[in-house]
One Martini backbone bead per residue (centre of mass of N, CA, C, O) as a GRO file, in nm:
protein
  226
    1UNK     BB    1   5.087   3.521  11.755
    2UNK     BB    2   5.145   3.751  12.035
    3UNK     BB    3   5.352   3.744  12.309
    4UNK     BB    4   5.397   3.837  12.658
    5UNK     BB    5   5.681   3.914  12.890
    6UNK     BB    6   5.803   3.909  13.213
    7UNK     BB    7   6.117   3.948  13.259
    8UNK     BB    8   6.396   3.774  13.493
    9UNK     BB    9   6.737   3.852  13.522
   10UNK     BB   10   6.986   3.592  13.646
   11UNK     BB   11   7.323   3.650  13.729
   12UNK     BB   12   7.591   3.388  13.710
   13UNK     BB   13   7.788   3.598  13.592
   14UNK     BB   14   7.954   3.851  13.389
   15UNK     BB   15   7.876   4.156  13.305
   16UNK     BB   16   7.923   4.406  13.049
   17UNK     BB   17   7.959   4.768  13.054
   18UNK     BB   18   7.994   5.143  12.916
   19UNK     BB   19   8.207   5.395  12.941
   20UNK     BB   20   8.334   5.711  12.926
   21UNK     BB   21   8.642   5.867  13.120
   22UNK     BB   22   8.818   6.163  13.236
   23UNK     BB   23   9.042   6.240  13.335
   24UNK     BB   24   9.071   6.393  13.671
   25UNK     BB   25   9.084   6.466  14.004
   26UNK     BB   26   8.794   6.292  14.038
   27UNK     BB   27   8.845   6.108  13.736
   28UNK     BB   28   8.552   6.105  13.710
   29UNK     BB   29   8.274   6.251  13.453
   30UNK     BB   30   8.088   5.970  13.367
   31UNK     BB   31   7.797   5.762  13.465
   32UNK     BB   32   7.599   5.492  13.395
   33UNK     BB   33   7.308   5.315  13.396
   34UNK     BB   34   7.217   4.950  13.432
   35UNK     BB   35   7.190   4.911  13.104
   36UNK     BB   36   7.085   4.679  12.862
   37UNK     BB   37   7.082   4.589  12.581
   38UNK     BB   38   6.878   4.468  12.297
   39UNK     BB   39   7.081   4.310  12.089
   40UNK     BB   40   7.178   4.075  12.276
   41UNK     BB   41   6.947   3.956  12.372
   42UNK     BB   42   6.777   3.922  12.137
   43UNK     BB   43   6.972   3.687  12.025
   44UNK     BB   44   6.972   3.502  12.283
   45UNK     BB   45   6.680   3.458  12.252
   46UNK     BB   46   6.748   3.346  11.965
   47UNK     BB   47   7.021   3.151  12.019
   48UNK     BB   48   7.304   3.332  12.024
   49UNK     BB   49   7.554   3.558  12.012
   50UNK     BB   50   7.554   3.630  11.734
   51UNK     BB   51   7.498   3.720  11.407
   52UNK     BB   52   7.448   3.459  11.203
   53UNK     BB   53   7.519   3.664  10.938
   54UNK     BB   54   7.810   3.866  11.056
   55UNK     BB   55   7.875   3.792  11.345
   56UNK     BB   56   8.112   3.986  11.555
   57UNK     BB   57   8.123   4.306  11.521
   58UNK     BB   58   8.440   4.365  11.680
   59UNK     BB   59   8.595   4.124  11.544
   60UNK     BB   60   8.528   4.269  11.239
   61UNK     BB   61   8.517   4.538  11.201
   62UNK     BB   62   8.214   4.666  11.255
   63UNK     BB   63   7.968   4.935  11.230
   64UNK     BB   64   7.725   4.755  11.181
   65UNK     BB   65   7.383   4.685  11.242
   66UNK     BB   66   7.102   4.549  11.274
   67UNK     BB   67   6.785   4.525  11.262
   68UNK     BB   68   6.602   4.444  11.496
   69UNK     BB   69   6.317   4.440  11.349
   70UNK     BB   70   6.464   4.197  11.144
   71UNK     BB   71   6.504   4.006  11.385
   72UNK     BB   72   6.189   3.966  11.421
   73UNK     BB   73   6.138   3.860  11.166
   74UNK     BB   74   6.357   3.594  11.180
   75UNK     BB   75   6.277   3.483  11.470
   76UNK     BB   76   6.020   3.595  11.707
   77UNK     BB   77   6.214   3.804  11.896
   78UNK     BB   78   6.194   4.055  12.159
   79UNK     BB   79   6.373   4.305  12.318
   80UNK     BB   80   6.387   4.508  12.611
   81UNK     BB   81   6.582   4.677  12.778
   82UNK     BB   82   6.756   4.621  13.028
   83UNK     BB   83   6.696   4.705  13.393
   84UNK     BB   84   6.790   4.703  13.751
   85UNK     BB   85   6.657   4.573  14.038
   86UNK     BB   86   6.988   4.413  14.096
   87UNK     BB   87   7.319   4.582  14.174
   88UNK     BB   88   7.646   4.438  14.115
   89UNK     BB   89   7.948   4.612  14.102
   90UNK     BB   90   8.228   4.647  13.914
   91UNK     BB   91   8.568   4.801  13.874
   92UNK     BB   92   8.732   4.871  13.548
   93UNK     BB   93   9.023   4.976  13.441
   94UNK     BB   94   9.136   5.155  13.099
   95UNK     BB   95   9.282   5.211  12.801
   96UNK     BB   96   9.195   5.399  12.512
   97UNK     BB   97   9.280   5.265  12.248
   98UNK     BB   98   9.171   5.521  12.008
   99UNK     BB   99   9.015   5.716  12.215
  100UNK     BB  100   9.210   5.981  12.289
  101UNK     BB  101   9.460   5.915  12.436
  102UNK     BB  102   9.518   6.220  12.435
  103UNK     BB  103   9.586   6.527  12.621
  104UNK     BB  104   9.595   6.883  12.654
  105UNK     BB  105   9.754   7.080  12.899
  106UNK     BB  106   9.820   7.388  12.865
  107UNK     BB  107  10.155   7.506  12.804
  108UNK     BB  108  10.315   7.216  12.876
  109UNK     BB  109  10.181   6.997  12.776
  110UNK     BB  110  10.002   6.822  12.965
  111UNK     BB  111   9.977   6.423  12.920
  112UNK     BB  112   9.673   6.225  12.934
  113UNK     BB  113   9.495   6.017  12.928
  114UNK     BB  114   9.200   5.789  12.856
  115UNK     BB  115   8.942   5.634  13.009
  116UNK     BB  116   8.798   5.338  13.101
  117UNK     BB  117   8.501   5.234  13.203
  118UNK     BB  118   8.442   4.922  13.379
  119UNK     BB  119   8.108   4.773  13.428
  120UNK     BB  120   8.001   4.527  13.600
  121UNK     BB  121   7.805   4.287  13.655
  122UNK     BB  122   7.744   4.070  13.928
  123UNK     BB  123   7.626   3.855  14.052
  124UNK     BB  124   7.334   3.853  14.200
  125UNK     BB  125   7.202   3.998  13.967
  126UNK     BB  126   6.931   4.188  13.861
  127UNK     BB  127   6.669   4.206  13.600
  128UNK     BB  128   6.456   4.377  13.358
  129UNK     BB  129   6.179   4.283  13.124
  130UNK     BB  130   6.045   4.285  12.758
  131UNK     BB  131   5.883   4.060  12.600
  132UNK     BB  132   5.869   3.943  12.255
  133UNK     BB  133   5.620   3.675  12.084
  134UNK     BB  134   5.546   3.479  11.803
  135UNK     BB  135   5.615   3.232  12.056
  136UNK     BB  136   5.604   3.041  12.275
  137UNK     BB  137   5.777   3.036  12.609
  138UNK     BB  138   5.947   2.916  12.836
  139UNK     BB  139   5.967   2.983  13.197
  140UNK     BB  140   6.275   2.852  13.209
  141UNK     BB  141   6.591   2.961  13.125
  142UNK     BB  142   6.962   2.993  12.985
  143UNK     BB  143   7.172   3.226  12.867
  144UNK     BB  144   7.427   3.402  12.643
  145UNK     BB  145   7.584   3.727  12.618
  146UNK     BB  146   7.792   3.714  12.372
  147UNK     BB  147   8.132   3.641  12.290
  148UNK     BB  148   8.320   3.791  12.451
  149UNK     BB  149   8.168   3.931  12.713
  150UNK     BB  150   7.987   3.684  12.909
  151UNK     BB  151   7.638   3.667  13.024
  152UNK     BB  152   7.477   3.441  13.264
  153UNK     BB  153   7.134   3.400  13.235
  154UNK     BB  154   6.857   3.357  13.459
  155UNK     BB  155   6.511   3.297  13.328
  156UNK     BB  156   6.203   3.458  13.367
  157UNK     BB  157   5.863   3.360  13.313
  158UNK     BB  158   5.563   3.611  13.241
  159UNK     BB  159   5.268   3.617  13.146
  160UNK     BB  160   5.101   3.917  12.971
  161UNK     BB  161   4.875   4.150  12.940
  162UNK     BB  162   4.793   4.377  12.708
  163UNK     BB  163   4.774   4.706  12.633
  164UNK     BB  164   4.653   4.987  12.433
  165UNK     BB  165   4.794   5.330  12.420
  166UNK     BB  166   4.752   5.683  12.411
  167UNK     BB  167   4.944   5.883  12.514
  168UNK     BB  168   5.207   5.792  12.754
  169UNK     BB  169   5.403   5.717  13.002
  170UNK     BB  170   5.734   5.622  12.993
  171UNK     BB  171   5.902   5.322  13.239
  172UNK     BB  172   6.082   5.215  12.998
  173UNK     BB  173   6.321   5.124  12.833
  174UNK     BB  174   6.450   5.178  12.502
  175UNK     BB  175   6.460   5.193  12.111
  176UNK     BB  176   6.435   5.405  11.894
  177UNK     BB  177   6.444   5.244  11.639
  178UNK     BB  178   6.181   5.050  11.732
  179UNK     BB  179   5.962   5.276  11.756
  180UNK     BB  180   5.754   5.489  11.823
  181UNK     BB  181   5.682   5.840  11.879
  182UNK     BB  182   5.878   5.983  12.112
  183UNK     BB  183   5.825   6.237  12.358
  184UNK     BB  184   6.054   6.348  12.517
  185UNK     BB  185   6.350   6.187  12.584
  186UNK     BB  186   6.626   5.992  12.734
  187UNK     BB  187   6.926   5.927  12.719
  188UNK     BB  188   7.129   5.661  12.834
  189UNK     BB  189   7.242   5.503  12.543
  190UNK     BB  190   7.503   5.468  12.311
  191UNK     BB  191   7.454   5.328  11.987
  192UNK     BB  192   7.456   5.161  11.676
  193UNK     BB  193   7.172   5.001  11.739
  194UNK     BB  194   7.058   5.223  11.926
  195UNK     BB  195   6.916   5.429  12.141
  196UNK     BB  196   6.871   5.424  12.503
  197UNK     BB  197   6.560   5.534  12.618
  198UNK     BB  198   6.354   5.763  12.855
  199UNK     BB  199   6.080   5.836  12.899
  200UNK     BB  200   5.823   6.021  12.794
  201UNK     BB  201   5.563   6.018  12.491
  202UNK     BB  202   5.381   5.801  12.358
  203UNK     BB  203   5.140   5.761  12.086
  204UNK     BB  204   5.216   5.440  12.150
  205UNK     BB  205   5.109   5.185  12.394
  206UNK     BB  206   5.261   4.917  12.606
  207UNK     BB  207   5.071   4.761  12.888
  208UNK     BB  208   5.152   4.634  13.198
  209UNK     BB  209   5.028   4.496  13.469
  210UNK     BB  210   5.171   4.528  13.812
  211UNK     BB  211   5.114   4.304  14.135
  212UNK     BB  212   5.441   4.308  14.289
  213UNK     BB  213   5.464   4.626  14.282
  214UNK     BB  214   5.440   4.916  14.330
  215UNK     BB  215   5.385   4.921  14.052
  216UNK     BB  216   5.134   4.893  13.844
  217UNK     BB  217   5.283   4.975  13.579
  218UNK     BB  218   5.397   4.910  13.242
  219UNK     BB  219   5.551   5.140  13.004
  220UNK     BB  220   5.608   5.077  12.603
  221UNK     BB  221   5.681   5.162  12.345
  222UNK     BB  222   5.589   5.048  12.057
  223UNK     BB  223   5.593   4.895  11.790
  224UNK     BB  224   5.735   4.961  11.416
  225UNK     BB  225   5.600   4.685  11.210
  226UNK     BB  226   5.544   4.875  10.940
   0.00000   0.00000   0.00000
């Protein structure tokens, strides 16, 4: 049997995502919105740090990690990429060591680094996210995201009911790696775990309806399980 939870994850710690930064006259030229990938999620919920078949994957210089829905197939949980409903961000500059470190510009051959801008979410920030388990999940517990810079998550869950719908349009971030076909969607984050989209029109969806919020329902693409 599985089962639905809307999960709300308040951030205890520091947790770290990234983007990478161009130095420019006005410094930064491009940052992303405060969205959690599902890879570190679902092992952290699956209670690991890392995958405890291969390691930490940058700690061990791989390139490569497991499908998630292989994840999900070995441990009985899968989380959707979070992302936050209340945002507390510090921000720590840093050079991207073999990432393009330098760059030519003009005659003169004038050369600048290029910048990662790490940006932290800082404690009593909240997440939210949709858990799916194919056994019953305690209804509070706490995590830690990764092994190298980890975010201490205090989880609450609510069990709900899911609707299926075809051809819905989609209100939550997702894995494209391990959904049904969504059509138009916008990718939030590039990620070699898969990438997370958001938008467009899957055409199988779980509904979710929310008595809580502004919105009525929450719509995430299906998962991929055959």
């Amino acid at each position: 049997m599985v089962f639905f939870y809307r999960a709300e994850l308040r951030l205890k710690g520091f947790l770290w995502y990234h983007t990478l930064a161009r130095a420019t006259e006005s410094f930064y030229t491009h940052s992303v919105v405060p969205v959690v990938h599902n890879y570190g999620l679902t092992l952290a919920l699956a209670g690991y740090d890392a995958d405890p078949a291969f390691g930490y994957v940058s700690i061990y210089g791989r390139k490569g990690y497991r499908s998630l829905l292989e994840l999900f197939r070995e441990h009985g949980v899968y989380a959707y990429p979070a992302i936050a409903k209340r945002a507390y961000t510090q921000e720590v500059i840093m050079s991207a060591i073999g990432e393009s470190t330098v760059q030519a510009k003009g005659k003169g051959r004038l050369s600048y680094p290029d910048f990662t801008k790490n940006v932290v979410l800082a404690p009593g920030s909240i997440l939210e996210t949709l858990i799916v388990s194919e056994g019953e999940l305690p209804s509070r517990f706490a995590v830690r995201i990764g092994a190298k810079r980890a975010g201490t998550l205090w989880v609450e869950l609510t069990r709900v009911p899911v609707d299926i719908a075809n051809n819905r349009k989609v209100t939550h971030p997702f894995n494209v790696n391990d959904v049904v076909r969504v059509d138009g969607y916008t990718v939030l984050l590039r990620h070699e775990a898969g990438d997370v989209g958001i938008f467009g029109v899957a055409e199988e969806a779980y509904v979710v309806p929310v008595r809580d919020s502004k919105t009525k329902e929450v719509v995430v693409p299906a998962l991929k399980l055959e």
